[in-house]
Coordinates of C-alpha atoms and ligand atoms in Angstrom, one line a residue:
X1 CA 28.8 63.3 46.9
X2 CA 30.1 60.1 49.2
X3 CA 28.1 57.4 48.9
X4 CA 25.9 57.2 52.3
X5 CA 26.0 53.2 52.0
X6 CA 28.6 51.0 53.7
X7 CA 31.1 50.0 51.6
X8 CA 33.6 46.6 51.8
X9 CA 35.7 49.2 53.7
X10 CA 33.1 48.8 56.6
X11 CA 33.2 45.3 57.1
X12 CA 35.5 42.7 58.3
X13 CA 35.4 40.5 55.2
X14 CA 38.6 38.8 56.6
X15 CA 38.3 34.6 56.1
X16 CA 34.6 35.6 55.3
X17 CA 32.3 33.8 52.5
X18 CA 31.0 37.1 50.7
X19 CA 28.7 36.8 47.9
X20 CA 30.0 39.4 45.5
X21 CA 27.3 40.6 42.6
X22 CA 29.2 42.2 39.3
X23 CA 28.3 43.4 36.1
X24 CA 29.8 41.0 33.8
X25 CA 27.1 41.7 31.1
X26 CA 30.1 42.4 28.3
X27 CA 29.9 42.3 24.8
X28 CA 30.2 39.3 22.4
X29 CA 30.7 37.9 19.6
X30 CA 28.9 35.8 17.6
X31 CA 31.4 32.7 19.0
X32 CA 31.3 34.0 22.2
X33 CA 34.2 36.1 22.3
X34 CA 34.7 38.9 24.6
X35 CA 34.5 42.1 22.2
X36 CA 35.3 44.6 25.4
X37 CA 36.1 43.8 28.9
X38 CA 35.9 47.1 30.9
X39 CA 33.1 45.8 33.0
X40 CA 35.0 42.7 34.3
X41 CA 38.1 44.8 34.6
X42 CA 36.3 47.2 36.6
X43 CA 35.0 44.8 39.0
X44 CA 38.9 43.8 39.8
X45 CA 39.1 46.4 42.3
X46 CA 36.8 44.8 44.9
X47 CA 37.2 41.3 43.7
X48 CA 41.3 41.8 44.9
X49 CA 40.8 44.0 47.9
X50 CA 38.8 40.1 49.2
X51 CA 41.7 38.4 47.8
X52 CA 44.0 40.3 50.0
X53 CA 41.7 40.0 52.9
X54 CA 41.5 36.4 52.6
X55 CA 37.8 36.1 51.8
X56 CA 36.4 33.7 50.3
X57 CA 35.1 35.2 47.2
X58 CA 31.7 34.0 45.3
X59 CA 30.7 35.8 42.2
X60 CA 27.6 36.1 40.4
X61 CA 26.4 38.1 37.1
X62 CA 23.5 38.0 34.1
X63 CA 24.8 38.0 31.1
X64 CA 22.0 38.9 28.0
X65 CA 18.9 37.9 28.0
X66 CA 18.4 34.2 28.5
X67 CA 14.4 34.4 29.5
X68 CA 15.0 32.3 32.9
X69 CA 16.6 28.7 31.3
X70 CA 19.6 27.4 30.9
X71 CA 21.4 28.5 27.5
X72 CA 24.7 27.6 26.8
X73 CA 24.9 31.1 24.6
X74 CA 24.6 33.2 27.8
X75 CA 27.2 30.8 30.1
X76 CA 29.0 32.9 32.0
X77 CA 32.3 30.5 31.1
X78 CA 33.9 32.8 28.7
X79 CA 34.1 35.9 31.7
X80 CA 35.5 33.2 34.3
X81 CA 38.3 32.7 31.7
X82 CA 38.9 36.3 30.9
X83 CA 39.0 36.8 35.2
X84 CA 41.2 34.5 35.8
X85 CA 43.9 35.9 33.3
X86 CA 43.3 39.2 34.5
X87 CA 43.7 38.2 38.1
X88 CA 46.5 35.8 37.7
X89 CA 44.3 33.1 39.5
X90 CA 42.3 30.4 38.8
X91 CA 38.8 31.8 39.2
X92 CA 36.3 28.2 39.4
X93 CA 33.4 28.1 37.4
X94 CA 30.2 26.1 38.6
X95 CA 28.0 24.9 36.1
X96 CA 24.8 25.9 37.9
X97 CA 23.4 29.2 40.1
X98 CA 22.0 27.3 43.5
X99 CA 22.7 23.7 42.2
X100 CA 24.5 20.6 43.8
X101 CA 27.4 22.1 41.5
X102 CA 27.5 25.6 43.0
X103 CA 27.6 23.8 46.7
X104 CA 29.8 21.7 46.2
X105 CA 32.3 24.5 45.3
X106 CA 31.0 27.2 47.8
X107 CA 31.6 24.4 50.1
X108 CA 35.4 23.4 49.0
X109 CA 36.5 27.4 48.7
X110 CA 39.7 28.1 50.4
X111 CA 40.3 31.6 51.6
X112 CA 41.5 34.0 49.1
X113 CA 39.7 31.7 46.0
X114 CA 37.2 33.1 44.1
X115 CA 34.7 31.5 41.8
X116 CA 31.9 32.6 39.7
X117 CA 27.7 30.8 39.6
X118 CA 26.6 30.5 36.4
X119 CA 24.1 33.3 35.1
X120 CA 21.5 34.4 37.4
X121 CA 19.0 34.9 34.8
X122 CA 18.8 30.8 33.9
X123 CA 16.5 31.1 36.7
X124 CA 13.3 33.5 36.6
X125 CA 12.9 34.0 39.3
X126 CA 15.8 36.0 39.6
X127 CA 13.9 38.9 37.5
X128 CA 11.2 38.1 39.5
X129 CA 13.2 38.8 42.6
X130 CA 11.7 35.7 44.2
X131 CA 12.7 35.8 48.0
X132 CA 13.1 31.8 47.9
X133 CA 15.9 32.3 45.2
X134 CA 17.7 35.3 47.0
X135 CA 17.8 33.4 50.1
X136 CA 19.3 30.0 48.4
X137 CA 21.8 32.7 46.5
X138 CA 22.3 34.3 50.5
X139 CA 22.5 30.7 51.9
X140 CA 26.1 30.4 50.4
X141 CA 27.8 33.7 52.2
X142 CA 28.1 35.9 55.1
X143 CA 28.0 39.2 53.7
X144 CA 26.9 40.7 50.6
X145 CA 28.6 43.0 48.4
X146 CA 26.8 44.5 45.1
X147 CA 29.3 46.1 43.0
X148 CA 26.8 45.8 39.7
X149 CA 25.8 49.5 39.1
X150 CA 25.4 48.6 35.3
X151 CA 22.3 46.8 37.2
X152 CA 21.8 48.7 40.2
X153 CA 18.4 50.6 38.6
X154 CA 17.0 46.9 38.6
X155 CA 15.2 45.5 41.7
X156 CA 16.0 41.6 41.1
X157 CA 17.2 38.9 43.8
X158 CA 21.0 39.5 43.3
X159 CA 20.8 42.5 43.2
X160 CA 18.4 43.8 45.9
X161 CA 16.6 40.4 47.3
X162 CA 19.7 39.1 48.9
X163 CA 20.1 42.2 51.1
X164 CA 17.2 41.0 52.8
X165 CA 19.0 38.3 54.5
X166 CA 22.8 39.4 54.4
X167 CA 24.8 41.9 56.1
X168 CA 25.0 44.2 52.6
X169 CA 27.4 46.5 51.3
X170 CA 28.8 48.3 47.9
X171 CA 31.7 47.5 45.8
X172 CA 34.1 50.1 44.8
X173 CA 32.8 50.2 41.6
X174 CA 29.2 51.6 43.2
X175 CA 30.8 53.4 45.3
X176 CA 32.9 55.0 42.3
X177 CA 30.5 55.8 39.9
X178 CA 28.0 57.4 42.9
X179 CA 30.8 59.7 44.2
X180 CA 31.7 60.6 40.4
X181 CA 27.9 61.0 39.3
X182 CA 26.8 62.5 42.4
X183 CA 29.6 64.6 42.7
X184 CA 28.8 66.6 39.5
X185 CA 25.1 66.6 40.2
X186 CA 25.2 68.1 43.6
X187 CA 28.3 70.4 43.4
X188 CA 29.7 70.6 39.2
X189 CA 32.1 72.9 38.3
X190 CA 30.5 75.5 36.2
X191 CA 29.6 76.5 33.3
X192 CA 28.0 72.9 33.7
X193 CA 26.8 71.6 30.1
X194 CA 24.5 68.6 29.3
X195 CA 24.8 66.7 26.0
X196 CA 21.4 64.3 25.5
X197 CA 20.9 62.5 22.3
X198 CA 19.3 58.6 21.4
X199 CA 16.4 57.9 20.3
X200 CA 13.6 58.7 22.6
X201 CA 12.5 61.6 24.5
X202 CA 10.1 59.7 26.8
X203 CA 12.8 58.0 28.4
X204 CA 14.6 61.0 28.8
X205 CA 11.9 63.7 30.1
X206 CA 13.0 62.7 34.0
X207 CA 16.4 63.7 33.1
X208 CA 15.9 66.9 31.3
X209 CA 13.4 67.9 34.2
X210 CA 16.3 67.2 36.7
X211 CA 18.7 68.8 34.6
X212 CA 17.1 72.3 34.2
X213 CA 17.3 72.5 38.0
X214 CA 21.2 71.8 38.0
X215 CA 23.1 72.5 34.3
X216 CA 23.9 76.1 33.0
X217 CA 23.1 74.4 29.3
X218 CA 21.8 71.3 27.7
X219 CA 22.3 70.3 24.2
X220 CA 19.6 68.0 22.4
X221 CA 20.8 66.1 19.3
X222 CA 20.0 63.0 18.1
X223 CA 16.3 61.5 17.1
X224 CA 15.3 63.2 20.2
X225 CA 15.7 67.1 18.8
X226 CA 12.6 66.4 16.0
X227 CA 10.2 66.0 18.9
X228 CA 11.6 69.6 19.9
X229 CA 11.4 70.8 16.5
X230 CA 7.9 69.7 15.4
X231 CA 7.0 71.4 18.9
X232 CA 8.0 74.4 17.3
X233 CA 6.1 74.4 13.9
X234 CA 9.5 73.0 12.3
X235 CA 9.2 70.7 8.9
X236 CA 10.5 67.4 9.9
X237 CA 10.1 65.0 7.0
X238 CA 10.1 61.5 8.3
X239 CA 12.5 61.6 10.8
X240 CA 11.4 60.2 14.2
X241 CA 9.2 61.8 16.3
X242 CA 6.8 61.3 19.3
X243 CA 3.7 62.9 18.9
X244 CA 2.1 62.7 22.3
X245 CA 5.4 64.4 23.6
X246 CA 4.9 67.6 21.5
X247 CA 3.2 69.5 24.4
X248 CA 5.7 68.3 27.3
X249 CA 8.4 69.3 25.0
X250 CA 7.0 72.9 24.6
X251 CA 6.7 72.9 28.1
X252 CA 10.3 71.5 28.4
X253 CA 11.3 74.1 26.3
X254 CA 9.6 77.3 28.6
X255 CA 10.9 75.7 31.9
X256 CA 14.4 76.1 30.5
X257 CA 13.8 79.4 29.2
X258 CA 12.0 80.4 32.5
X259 CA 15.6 78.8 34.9
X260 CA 17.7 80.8 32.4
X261 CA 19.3 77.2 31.4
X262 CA 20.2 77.5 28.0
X263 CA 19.0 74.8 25.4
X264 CA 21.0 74.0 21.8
X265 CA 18.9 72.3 19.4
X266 CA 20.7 71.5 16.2
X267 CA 21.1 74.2 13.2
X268 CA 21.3 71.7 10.7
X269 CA 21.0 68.2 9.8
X270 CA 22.2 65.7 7.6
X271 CA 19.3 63.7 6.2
X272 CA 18.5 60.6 3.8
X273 CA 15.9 58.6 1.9
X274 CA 16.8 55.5 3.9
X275 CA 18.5 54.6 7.4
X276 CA 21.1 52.4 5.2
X277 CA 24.4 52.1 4.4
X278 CA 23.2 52.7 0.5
X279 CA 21.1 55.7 1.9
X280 CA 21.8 59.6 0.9
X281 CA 23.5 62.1 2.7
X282 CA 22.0 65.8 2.5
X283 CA 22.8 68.8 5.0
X284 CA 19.5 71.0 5.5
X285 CA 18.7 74.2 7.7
X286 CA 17.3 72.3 10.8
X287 CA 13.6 74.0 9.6
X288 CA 13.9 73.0 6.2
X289 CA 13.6 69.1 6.0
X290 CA 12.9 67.5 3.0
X291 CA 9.4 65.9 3.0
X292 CA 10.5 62.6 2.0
X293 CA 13.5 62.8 4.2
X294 CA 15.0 61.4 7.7
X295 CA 16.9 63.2 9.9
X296 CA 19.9 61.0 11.1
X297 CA 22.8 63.6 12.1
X298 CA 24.1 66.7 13.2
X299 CA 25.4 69.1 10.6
X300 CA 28.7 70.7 10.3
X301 CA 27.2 74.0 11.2
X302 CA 25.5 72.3 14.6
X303 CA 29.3 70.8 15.6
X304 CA 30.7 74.2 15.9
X305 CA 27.7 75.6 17.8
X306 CA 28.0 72.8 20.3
X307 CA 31.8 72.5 19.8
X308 CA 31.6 76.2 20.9
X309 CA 29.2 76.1 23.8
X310 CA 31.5 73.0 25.2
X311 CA 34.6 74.7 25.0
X312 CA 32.7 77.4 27.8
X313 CA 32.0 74.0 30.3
X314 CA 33.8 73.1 33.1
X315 CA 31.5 70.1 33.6
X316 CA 30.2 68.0 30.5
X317 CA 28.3 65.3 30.7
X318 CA 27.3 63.6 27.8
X319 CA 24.1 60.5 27.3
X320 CA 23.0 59.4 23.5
X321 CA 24.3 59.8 20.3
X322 CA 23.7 62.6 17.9
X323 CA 22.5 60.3 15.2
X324 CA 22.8 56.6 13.7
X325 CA 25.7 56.4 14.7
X326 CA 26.0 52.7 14.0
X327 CA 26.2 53.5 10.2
X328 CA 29.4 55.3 9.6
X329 CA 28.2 58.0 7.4
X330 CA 25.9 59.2 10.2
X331 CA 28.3 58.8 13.2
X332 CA 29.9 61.8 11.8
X333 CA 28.0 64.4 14.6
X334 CA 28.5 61.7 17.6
X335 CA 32.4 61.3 16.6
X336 CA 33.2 65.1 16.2
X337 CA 31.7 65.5 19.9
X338 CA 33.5 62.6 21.3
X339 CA 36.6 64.6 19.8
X340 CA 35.7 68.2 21.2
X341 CA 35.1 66.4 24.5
X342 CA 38.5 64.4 24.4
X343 CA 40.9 68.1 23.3
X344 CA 39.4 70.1 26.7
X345 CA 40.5 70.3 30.2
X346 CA 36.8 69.7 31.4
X347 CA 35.5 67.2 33.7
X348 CA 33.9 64.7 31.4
X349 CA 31.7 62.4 32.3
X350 CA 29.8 60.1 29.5
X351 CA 27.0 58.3 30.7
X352 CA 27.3 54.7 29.3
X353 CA 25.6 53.0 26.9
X354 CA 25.8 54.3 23.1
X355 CA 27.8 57.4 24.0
X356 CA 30.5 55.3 25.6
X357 CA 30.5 52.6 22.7
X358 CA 31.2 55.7 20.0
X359 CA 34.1 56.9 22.0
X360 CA 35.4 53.2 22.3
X361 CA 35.0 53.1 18.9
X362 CA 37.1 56.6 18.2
X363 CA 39.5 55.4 20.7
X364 CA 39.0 58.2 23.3
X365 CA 38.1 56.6 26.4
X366 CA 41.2 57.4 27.9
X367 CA 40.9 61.3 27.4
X368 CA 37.6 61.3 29.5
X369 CA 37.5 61.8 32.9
X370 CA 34.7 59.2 33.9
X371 CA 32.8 56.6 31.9
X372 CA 29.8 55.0 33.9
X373 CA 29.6 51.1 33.6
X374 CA 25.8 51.7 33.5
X375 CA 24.1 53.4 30.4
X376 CA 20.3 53.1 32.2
X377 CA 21.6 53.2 35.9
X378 CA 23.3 56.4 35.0
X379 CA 20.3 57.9 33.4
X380 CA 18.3 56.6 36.3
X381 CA 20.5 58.6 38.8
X382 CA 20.8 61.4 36.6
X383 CA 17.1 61.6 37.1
X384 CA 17.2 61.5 40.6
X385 CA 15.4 58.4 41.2
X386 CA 16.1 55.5 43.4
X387 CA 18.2 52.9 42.4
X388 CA 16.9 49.7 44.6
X389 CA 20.8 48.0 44.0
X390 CA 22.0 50.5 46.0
X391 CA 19.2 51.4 48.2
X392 CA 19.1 48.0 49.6
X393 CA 22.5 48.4 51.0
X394 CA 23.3 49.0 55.0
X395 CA 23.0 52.7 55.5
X396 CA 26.7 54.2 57.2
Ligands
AMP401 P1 18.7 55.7 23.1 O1 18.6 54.3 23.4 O2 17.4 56.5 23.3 O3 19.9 56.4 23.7 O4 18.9 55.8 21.5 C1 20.1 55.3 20.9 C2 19.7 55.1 19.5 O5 19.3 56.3 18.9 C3 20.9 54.6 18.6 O6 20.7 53.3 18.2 C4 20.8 55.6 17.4 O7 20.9 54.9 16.2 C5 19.5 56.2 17.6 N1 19.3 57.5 16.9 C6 20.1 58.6 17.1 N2 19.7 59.6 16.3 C7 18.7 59.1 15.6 C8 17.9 59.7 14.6 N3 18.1 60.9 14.2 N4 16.9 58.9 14.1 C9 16.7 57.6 14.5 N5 17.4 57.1 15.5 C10 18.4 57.8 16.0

């Protein structure tokens, strides 16, 4: 599917001011160092097509969670730094969002500069989207480009306000991941095969709904599968489980049957006495549970039933680990499917968030075909709802 939005393709952005939002909400360290830079290097696309049109190129981002004040933790300085290696240039930094700061270096850009506001959030109103603050943040340009989808599920004022009073358009980024996510969604080459795992199944009902009505099979690991199991009378210990989902994942469970989609719960588990690093590790039948026990992984006998339904697909896509992954002894299940995924010719898509980080981790983003910039946007789409970052954008 082709994005039905205009893009910066359909606008003459030449010697223009254009107020450009990105996703520069990266990792860190605890001193502030970047720990992976794929969101700003994905923005580089748009942010260069303005250079070589001469714009003159504002930037704005959130970065964390600075609860609408000034924090020097969340200072976007480190990401104008990283930029401006990464585009060669000089990319200024203001030291304030809609300050006497920010105006004054609005006012001095050149064409072809660019420079970057300081973090949206130190003002909440941004959250808020408070029309006041999108129109100061549309006072400094003549067109609008969002190119955030990481934020794109998120009504604020830089990301959907502004729109209001600028000619608004999306990024190549947006206009990537929609044609990539879409694309499967609408049309996927089948046998099309879902991978959902985390922690919760409430945030993922929408998605499972959606995806009975378009994948040939969907495979549940991850804390989400006990819901599924206790549905079915299974033993579950004290592995995580929400109760008041038990019925809508019975029902879950007959809709799929009833669309002949197939769904793979795991055959077995690993479990432990604790969610530690000192914790056990036991593999049990998937009905047999201990009592006093937590599911946290996949089994070996669950890979090769998913590694085996996987190898059928044409069309993966893949949101939520299949256990803790952060603690090494239970990322075993999420790291043998980030493998599986990484040794077939299918179209691969991973949906952000956790599943991306693990296959960062095993060093296999380069053998999938997409990974979204957006772990909750992507889910959000997946789910078929709006998302008010891109709605707000001028229709083709
Ligand atoms: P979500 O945000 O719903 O995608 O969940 C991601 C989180 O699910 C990760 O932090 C995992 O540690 C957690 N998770 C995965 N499997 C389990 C499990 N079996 N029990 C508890 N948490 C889990």
């Amino acid at each position: 599917m082709s994005i039905n939005k205009k893009t910066i393709e359909d606008i003459d952005v030449k010697n223009k001011k254009v107020l450009v939002r990105c996703d520069f909400n990266v990792p860190q360290d605890d001193d502030g160092n970047i720990t992976d830079d794929k969101r700003i290097v994905e923005s580089l696309k748009t942010i260069k097509y303005l250079i070589d049109n001469n714009a003159k190129i504002i930037l704005c981002s959130h970065l964390g969670r600075p609860k609408g004040e000034f924090n020097e933790k969340y200072s976007l300085k480190p990401i104008a730094k990283r930029l401006s290696e990464l585009l060669n240039i000089k990319v200024k930094m203001a030291t304030d969002v809609i300050g006497e700061n920010a105006k004054k270096l609005v006012s001095e850009l050149n064409d072809g500069e660019v420079m970057l506001l300081e973090n949206v959030r130190f003002h909440k109103e941004e959250e808020e989207n408070d029309l006041i603050f999108a129109k100061e943040l549309a006072n400094f340009a003549e067109i609008y480009v969002n190119d955030a989808f990481g934020t794109a599920h998120r009504a604020h004022a830089s990301t959907a306000g502004v729109a209001n009073y600028l000619p608004a358009v999306a990024g190549y980024l947006i206009e990537k991941e929609i044609d990539i996510l879409g694309g499967v969604l609408d049309n996927p080459q089948r046998p099309f095969v879902a991978i959902l795992g985390g922690k919760k199944v409430s945030d993922k009902i929408g998605v499972i709904e959606n995806l009975i009505n378009k994948a040939d099979s969907i495979i549940i690991g991850g804390g989400m599968a006990y819901t599924f199991f206790k549905a079915q009378g299974f033993e579950i210990g004290k592995s995580i489980c929400e109760e008041d989902r038990l019925e809508l994942a019975k029902e879950l469970l007959e809709k799929a049957n009833s669309k002949n989609v197939k769904i793979l719960l795991p055959v077995d588990i690993v479990c432990t006495n604790e969610i530690s690093e000192n914790g056990n590790a036991i593999t049990v039948e998937a009905n047999n549970i201990p009592a006093d026990f937590i599911g946290v992984d996949i089994g070996e006998k669950t890979i090769e039933v998913f590694a085996h339904e996987l190898e059928k697909a044409k069309t993966i896509m893949w949101n939520g680990p299949m256990g803790v992954f952060e603690i090494d002894k239970f990322a075993k299940g999420t790291n043998a499917i980030a493998r599986v995924l990484a040794n077939l010719d299918a179209i691969t898509i991973i949906g952000g968030g956790d599943s991306a980080s693990a296959i960062e981790k095993c060093g296999l983003a380069d053998k999938m075909t997409h990974i979204s910039t957006g772990g909750g946007a992507s889910l959000e789409y997946i789910e078929g709802k709006v998302l008010p970052g891109i709605e707000c954008l001028n229709n083709k």
